[in-house]
Coordinates of C-alpha atoms in Angstrom, one line a residue:
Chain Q
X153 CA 245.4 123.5 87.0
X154 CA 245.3 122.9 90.8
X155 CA 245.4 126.1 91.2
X156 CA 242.3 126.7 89.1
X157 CA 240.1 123.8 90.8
X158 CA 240.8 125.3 94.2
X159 CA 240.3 129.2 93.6
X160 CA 238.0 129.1 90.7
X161 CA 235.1 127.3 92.7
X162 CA 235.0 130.4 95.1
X163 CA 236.2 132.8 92.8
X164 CA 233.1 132.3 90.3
X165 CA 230.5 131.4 92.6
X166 CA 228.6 133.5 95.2
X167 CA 227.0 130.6 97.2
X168 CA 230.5 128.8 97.5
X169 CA 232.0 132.3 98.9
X170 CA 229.1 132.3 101.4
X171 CA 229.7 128.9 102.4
X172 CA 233.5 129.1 102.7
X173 CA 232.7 132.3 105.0
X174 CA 230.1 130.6 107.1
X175 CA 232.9 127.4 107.6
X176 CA 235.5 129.3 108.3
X177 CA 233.7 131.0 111.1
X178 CA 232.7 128.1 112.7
X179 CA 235.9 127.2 112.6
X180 CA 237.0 129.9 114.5
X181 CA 234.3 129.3 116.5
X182 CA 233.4 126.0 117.5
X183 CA 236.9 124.1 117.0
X184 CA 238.3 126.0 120.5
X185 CA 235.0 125.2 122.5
X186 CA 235.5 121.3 121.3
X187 CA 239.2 121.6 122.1
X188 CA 237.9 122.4 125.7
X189 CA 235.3 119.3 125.1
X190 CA 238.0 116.8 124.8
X191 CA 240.6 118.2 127.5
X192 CA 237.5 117.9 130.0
X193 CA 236.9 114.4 128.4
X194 CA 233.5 115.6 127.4
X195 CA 233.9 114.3 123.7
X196 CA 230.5 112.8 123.8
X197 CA 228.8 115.6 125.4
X198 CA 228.8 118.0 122.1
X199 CA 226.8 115.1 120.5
X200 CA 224.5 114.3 123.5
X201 CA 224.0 118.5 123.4
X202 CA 223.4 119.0 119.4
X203 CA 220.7 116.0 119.8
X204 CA 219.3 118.0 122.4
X205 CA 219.0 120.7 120.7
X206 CA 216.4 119.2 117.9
X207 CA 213.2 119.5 119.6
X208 CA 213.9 123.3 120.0
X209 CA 214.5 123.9 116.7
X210 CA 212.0 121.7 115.5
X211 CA 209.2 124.3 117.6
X212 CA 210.2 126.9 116.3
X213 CA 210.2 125.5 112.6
X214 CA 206.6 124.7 113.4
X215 CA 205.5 127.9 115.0
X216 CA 207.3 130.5 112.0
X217 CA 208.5 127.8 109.2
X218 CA 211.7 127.6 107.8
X219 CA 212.4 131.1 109.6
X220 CA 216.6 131.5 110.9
X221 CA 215.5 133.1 113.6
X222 CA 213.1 130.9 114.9
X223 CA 215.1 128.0 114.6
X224 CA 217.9 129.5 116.2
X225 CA 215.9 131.1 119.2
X226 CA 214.2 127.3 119.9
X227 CA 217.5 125.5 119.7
X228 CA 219.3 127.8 121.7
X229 CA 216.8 127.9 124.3
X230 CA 216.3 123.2 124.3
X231 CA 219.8 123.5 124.0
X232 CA 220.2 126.3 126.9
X233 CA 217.7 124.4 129.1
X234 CA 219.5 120.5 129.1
X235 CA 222.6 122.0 129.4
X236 CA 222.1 123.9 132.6
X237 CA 219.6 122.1 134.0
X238 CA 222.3 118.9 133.7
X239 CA 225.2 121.2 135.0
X240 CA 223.2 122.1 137.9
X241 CA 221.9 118.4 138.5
X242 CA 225.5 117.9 138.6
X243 CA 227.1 119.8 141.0
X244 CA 224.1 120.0 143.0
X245 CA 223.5 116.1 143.2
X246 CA 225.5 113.0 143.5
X247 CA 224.9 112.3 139.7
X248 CA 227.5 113.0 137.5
X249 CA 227.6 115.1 134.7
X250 CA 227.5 112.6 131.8
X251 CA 224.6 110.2 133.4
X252 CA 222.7 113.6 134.0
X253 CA 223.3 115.5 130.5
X254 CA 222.5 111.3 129.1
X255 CA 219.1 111.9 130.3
X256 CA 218.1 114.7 129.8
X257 CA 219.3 114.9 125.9
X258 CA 217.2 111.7 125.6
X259 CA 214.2 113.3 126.8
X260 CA 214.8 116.2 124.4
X261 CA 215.6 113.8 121.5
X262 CA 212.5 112.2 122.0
X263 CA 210.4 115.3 121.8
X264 CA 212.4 116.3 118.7
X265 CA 211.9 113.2 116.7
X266 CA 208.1 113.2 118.2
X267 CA 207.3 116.9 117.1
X268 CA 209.2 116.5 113.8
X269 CA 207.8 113.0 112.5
X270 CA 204.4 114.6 113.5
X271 CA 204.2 117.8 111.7
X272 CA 207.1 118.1 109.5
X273 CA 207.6 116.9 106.1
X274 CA 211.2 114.5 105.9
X275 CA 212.9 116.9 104.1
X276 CA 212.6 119.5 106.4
X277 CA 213.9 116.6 109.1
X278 CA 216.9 116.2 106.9
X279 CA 217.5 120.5 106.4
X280 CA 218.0 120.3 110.4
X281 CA 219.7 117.2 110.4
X282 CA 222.6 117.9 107.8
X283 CA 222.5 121.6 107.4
X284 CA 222.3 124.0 104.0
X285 CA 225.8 125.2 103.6
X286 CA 225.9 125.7 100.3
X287 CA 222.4 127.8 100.7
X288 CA 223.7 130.3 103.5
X289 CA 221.9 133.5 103.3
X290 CA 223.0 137.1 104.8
X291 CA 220.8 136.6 108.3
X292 CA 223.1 133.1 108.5
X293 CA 226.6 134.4 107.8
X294 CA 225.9 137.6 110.3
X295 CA 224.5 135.1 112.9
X296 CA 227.6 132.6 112.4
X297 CA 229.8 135.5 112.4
X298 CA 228.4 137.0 115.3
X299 CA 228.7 133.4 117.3
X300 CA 232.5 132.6 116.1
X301 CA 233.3 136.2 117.5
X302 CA 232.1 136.4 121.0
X303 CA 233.2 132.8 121.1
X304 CA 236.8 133.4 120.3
X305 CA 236.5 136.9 122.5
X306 CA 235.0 134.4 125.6
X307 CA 236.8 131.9 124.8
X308 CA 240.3 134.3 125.2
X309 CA 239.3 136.1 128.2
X310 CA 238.3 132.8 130.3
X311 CA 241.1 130.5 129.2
X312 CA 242.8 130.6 131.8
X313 CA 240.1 129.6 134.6
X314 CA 239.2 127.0 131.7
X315 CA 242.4 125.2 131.4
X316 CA 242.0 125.3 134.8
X317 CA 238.3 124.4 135.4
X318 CA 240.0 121.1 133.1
X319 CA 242.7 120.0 134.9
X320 CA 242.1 120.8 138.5
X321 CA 238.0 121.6 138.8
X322 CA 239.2 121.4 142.6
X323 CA 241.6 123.3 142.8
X324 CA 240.1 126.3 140.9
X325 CA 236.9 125.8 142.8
X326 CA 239.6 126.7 146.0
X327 CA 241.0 129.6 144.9
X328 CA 238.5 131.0 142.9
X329 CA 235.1 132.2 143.2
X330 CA 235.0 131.5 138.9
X331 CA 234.7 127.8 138.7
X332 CA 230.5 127.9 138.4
X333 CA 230.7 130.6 136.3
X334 CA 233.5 129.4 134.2
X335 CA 231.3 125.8 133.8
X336 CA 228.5 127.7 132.8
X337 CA 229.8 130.2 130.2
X338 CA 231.3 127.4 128.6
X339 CA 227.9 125.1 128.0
X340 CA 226.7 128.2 126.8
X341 CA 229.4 128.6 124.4
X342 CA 228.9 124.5 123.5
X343 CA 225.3 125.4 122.6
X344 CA 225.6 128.5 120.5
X345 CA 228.3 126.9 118.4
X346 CA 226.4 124.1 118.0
X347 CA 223.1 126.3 117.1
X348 CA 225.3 128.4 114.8
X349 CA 226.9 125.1 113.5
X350 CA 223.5 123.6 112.3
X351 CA 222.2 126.3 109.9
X352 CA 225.1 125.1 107.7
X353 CA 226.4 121.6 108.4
X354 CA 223.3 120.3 110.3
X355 CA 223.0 119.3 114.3
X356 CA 224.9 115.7 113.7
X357 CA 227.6 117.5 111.6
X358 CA 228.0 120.4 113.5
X359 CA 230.0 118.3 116.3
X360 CA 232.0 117.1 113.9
X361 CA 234.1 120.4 113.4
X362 CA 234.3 121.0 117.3
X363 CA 235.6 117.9 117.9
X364 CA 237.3 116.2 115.2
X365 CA 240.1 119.0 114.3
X366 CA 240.7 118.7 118.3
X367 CA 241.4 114.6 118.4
X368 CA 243.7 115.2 115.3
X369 CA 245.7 118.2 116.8
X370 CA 246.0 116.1 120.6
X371 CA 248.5 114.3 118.1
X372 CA 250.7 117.1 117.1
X373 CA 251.0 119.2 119.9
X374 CA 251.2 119.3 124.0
X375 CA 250.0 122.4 125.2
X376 CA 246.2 124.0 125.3
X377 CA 247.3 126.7 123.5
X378 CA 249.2 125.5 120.8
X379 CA 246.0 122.8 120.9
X380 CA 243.1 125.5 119.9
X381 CA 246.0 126.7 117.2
X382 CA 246.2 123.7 115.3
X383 CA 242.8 122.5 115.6
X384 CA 241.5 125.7 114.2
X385 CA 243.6 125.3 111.3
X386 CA 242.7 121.5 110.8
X387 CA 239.3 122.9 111.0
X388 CA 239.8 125.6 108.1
X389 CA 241.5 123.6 105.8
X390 CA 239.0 120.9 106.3
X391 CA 236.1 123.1 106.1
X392 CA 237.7 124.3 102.4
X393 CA 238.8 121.2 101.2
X394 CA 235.6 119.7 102.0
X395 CA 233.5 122.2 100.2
X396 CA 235.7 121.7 97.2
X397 CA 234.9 118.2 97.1
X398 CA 231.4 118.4 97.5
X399 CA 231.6 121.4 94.5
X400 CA 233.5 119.0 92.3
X401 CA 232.3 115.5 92.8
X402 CA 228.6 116.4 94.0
X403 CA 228.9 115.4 97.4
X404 CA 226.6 116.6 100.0
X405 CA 229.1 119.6 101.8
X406 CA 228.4 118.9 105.3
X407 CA 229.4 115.1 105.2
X408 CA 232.4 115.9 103.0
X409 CA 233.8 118.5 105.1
X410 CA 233.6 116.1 108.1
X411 CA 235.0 113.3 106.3
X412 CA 237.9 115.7 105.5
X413 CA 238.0 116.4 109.0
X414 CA 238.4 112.6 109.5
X415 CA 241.1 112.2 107.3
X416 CA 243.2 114.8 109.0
X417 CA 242.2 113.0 112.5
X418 CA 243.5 109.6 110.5
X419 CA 246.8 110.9 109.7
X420 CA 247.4 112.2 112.9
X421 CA 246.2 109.0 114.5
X422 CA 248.9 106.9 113.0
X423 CA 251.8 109.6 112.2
X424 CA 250.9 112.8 115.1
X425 CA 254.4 112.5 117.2
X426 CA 252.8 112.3 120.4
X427 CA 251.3 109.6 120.7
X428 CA 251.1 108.4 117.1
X429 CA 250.7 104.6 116.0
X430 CA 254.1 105.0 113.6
X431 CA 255.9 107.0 116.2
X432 CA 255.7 104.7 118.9
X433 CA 256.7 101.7 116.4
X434 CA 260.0 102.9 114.9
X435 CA 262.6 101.3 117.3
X436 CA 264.7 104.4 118.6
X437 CA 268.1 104.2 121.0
X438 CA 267.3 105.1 124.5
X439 CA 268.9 108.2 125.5
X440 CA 271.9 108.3 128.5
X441 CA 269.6 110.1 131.0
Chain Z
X46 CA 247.1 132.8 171.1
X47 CA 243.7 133.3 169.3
X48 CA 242.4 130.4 167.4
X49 CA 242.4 129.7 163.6
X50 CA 239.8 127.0 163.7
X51 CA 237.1 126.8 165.9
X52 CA 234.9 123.5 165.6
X53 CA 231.7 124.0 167.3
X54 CA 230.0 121.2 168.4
X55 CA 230.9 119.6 164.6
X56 CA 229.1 116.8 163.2
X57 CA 229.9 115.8 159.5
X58 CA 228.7 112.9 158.1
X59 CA 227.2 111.0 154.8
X60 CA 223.2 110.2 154.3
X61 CA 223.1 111.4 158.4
X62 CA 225.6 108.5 159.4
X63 CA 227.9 110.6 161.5
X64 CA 231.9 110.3 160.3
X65 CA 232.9 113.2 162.9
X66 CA 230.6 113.6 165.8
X67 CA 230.1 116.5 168.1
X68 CA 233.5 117.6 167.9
X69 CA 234.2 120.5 169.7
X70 CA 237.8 121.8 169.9
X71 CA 239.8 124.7 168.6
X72 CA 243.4 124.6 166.3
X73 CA 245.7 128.0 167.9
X74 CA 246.6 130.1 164.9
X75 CA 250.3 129.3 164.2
X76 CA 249.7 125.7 165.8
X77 CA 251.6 122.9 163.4
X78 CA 249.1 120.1 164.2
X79 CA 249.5 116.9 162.9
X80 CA 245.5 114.9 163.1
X81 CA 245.4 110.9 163.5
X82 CA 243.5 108.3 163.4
X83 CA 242.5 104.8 162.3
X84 CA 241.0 104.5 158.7
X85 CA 237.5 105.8 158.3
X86 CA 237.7 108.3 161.4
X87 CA 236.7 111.1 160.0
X88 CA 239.9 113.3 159.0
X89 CA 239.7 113.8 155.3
X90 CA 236.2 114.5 156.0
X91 CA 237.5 117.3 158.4
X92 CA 239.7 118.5 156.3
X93 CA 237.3 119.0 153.4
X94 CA 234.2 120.9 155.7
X95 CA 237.2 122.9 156.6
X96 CA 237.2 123.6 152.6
X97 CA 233.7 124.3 152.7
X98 CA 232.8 121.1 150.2
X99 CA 230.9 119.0 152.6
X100 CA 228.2 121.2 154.9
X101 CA 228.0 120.0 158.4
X102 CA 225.3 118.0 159.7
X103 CA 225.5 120.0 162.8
X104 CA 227.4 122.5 164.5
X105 CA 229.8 124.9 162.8
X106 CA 233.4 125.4 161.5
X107 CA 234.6 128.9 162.0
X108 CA 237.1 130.4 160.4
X109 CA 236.4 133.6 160.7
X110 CA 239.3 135.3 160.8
X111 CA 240.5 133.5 157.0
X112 CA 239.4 134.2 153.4
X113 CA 238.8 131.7 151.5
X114 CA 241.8 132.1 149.6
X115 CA 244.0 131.9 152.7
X116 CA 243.5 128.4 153.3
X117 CA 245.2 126.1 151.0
X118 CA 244.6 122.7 150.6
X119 CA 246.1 119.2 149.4
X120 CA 243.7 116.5 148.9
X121 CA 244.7 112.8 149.4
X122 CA 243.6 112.0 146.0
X123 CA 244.1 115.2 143.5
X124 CA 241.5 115.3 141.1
X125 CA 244.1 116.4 138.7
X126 CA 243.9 114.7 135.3
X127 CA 247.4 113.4 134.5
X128 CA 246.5 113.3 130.7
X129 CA 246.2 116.9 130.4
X130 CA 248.7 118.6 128.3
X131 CA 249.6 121.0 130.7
X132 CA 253.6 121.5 132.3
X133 CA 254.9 121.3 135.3
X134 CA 255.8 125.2 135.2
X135 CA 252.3 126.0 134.6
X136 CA 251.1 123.7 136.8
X137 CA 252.8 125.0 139.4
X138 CA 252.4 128.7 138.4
X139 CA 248.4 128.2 139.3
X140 CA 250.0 129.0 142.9
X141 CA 250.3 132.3 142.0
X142 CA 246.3 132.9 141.1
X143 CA 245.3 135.4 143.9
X144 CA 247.7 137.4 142.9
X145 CA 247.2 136.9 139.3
X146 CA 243.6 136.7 138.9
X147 CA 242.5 134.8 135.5
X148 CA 244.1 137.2 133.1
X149 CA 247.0 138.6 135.1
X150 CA 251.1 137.7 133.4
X151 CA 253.6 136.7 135.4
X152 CA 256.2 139.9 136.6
X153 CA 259.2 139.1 136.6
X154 CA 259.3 138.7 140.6
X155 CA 256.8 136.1 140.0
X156 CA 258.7 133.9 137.6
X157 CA 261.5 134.1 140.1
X158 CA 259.3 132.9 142.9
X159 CA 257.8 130.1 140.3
X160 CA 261.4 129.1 139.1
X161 CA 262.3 129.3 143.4
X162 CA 259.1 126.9 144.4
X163 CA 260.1 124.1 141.9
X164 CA 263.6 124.2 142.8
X165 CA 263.0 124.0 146.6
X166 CA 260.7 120.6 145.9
X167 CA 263.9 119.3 144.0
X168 CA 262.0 119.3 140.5
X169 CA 264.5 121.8 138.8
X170 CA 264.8 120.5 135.1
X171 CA 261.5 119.7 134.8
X172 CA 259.9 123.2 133.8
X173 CA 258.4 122.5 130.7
X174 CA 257.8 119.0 131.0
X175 CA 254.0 117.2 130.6
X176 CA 252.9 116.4 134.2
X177 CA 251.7 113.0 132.8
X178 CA 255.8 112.5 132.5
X179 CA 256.1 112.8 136.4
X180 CA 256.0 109.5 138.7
X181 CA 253.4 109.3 141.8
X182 CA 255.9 111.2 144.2
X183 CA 257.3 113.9 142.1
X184 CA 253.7 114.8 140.9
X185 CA 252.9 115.3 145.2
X186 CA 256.2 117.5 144.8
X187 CA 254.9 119.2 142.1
X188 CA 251.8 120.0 144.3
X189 CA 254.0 121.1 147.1
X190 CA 255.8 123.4 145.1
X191 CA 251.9 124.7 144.0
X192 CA 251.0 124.8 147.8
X193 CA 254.5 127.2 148.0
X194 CA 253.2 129.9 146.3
X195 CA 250.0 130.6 147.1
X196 CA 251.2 132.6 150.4
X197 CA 248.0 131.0 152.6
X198 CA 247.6 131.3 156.1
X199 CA 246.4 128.0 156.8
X200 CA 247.6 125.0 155.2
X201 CA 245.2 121.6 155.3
X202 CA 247.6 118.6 154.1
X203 CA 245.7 115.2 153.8
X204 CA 248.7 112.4 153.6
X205 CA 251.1 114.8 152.2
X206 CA 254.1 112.1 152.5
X207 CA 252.0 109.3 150.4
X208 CA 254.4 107.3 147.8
X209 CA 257.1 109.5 148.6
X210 CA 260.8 108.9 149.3
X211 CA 262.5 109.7 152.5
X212 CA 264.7 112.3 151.1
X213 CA 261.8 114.2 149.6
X214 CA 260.0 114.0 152.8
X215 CA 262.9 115.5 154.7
X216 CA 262.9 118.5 152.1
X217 CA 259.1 118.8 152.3
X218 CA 259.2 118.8 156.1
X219 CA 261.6 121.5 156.1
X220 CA 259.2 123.5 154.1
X221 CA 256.9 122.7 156.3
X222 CA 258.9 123.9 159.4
X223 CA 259.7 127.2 157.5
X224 CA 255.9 128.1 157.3
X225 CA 255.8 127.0 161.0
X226 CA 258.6 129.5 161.5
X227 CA 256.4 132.1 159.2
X228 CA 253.5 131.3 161.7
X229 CA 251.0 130.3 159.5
X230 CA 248.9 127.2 161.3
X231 CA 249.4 123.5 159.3
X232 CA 246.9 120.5 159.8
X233 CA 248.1 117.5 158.1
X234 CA 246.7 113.7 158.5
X235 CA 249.6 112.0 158.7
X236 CA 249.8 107.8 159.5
X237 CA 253.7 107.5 160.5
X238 CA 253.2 108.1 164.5
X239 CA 257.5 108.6 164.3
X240 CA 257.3 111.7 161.5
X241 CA 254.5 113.2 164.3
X242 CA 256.5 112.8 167.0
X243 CA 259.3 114.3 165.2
X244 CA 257.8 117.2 163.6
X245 CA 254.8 117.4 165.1
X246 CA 254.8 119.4 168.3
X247 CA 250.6 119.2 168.5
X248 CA 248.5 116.4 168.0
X249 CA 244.2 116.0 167.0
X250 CA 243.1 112.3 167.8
X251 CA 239.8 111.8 166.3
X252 CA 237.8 108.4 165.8
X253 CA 234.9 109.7 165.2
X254 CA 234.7 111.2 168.2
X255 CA 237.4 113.1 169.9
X256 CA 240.1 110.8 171.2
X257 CA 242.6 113.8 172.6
X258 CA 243.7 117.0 171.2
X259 CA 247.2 118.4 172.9
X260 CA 250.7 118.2 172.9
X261 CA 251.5 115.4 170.5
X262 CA 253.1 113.7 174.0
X263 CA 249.8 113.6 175.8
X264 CA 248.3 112.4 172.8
X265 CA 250.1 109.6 171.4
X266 CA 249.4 107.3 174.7
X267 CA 248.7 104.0 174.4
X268 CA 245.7 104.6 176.1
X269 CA 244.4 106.8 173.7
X270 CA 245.6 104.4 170.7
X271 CA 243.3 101.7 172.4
X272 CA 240.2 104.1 172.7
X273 CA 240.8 105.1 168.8
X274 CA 240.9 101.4 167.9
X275 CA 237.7 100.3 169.7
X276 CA 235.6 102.7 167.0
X277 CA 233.3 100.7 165.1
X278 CA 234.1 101.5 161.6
X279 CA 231.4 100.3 159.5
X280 CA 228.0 102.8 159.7
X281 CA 225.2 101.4 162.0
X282 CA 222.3 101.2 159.3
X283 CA 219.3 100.7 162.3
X284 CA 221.2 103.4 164.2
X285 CA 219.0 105.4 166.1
X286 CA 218.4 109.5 165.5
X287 CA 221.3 110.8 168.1
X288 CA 219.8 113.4 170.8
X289 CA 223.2 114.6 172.3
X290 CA 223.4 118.3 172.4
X291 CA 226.8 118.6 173.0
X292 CA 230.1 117.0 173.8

């Protein structure tokens, strides 16, 4: 009976296979990158980065329609642009990252919402906004494959200069001539998740998967490695449980995988052994030394 | 003996206020140099041009003869993150990065030289645990044991002895000593006049300005302790553009 709501769904349904492909990739994808986010307390910059993102995608919705690669070309480059632009204002200036990437993603916002409200109809606004997972076409599910892959490839190669580049920017920048490079492979890496992450759960959504499954698996684990593990699978099992309910109850996908995603990061917020609300309540004997 | 640092007519400084001014002296390779001074006279600033973060405002560092992976440095304040999930053992192990590059394992020589470092900073048993577990001083141990392997030829040590005990200090002086016995050069900033006059066979005064650079003996006068004292801390902000060409 379980059994049947859970497989049947995808078993008789193209569009739900598609989608569960497309989540699961970004999964794969996108969850590392956010684990990254959060180690280098950058939580907040995957949302300051998918809002500046918009007005990119938004011009190219305007010049070729509702066309993938248009979309995906604009919002990579807005994206591309804020990203590096703040990174260099950062390192180069005495601003700091988050004031610099702040302003900049405003500006791009702006222009987003301005080019949008102007020319665009309000359900395109709301296609960009919360995504069409459960409408994922070939071009999509190549292009989110193609993203989760050289992400997890990228992401393996330069993990050790980015645990690094995390705890001891200082240090690394000492030893190594890798740290600038290191900083800017992974914005790049933020932004094409977060490009690949809109086609199907939208630009507000798509931060959700990167760094949700991440604050949940802080909880369970206390290692980077063992980190991007767990978080990847909070992210799958999310991403599947999430469409289900959406296929079952009519819920809008996007929202219901995050909202999955939530739970997992509530659960973990009160029971996760390190660091857990519960944990740290139950009364336990000190040990002798 | 042929010197590892040579500062040429050095001024560093923020928004042009001079913090070292027209500092022109050289640090002999192999040297163990301790460098002293009041608050705010210039020798963490020193310490980082020498790490090529802050670009001089005039004159030149040279240290030619060193990559930039030979010189090793401790910062007063680590910009470490002590929330990061990361442990001791690797922590440590980041020591070993010019020889492992970023994908390089650890041989088997290597762990022994990881599992040797921690042991001789007195942190055996704590391998594998979270460095947000350690207290102020063990972490600076933890650092020292870092500093251990990465082999460099100069060491720059900004207040290496902060919020540590005296036993720990002993241990890391004797380190220190062995790389002096190795002949690689050390610069630390150090406050505690007794650990320089101890350990510290050379001595850099600077207050701003050059006080006395020497045998830590010729230094540590109390003449020279007056002239460091008389340095106006606070930056001059109707201070005129300086035309001296050298010191």
């Amino acid at each position: 009976m379980i059994i049947e709501a859970v497989i049947q769904p995808f078993a008789e349904f193209g569009f739900m296979r598609r989608a569960l492909v497309g989540c699961l990739a970004i999964s794969l994808g996108a969850t590392p990158v956010g684990v990254f986010l959060m180690l280098r307390r950058m939580s907040l910059t995957g949302d300051a980065m998918s809002h500046a993102i918009l007005p990119g995608a938004a011009i190219g919705y305007l010049i070729a329609g509702l066309s993938l690669g248009a979309m995906t070309l604009g919002g990579l480059i807005a994206g591309m642009l804020v990203a590096l632009v703040s990174a260099f204002i950062s390192r180069a200036t005495a601003a700091g990252e988050d004031a610099s990437l702040a302003a900049l993603y405003l500006i791009s916002l702006a222009l987003g919402v301005l080019i949008v409200s102007t020319r665009g109809s309000n359900v395109d606004l709301m296609h960009v906004l919360f995504g069409t997972v459960l409408a994922l076409d070939d071009g999509a599910l190549v292009l989110l494959c193609s993203i989760a892959s050289l992400s997890v490839i990228t992401v393996a190669v330069l993990f050790r200069p980015l645990v690094l580049e995390c705890a001891d920017p200082q240090f690394l920048r000492s030893v190594s001539r890798l740290s600038a490079l290191t900083h800017f492979t992974f914005l790049t890496l933020v932004v094409l998740n977060l490009v690949g992450g809109f086609h199907a759960l939208g630009t507000l959504m798509a931060v959700g998967i990167m760094i949700l499954p991440a604050a949940a698996g802080r909880f369970w684990v206390s290692s980077p490695g063992a980190l991007v593990g767990i978080a990847v699978l909070i992210a799958m099992l999310s991403s599947m449980s999430g469409l289900l309910l959406s296929y079952h109850y009519s819920f809008p996908s996007g929202p219901a995988i995050i909202l999955v995603a939530g739970l997992f990061y509530t659960l973990s917020l009160v029971i996760g052994p390190f660091g857990g609300v519960l944990p740290q309540m139950i009364p336990r004997k000190h040990l002798k030394a | 003996m042929s010197a590892a640092v040579q500062f040429r007519n050095l001024t560093l400084g923020y928004d042009r206020h001079p913090v070292v001014h027209h500092l022109d002296t050289a640090i002999d390779s192999g040297s163990l140099t301790a460098i002293v001074g009041p608050n705010g006279a210039g020798k963490s600033t020193l310490l980082k041009a020498m790490m090529g973060t802050l670009r001089p405002l005039e004159g030149s560092i040279g240290v030619d003869t060193l990559a930039p992976a030979d010189i090793a440095y401790l910062p007063q304040q680590s910009a470490i993150d002590r929330a990061f999930p990361i442990a001791v053992a690797d922590l440590v192990a980041m020591g070993l990065w010019r020889e492992t590059g970023a994908l390089g394992g650890l041989r088997k020589t290597q762990r022994h030289r990881l599992h040797h470092a921690i042991a001789a900073v007195g942190l055996s048993g704590f391998e594998r645990r979270p460095i947000g577990a350690l207290s102020g001083g063990q972490m600076q141990r933890a650092l020292f044991a870092r500093l251990l392997l990465q082999d460099a030829r100069l060491f720059l040590l900004d207040e290496p002895f902060t919020a540590i005990d005296a036993r720990t200090m002993n241990d890391l002086l004797g380190v220190i000593r062995r790389w002096h016995g190795e002949g690689r050069t050390i610069l630390a900033v150090l406050h505690d006049f007794e650990t320089v006059r101890a350990h510290f066979p050379n001595t850099l005064m600077i207050a701003r300005e050059l006080i006395a650079h020497g045998s830590t003996e010729a230094v540590l006068t109390a003449a020279n302790h007056l002239r460091a004292r008389t340095m106006a801390e606070a930056p001059d902000p109707g201070a005129a553009v300086c035309d001296r060409r050298s010191a």
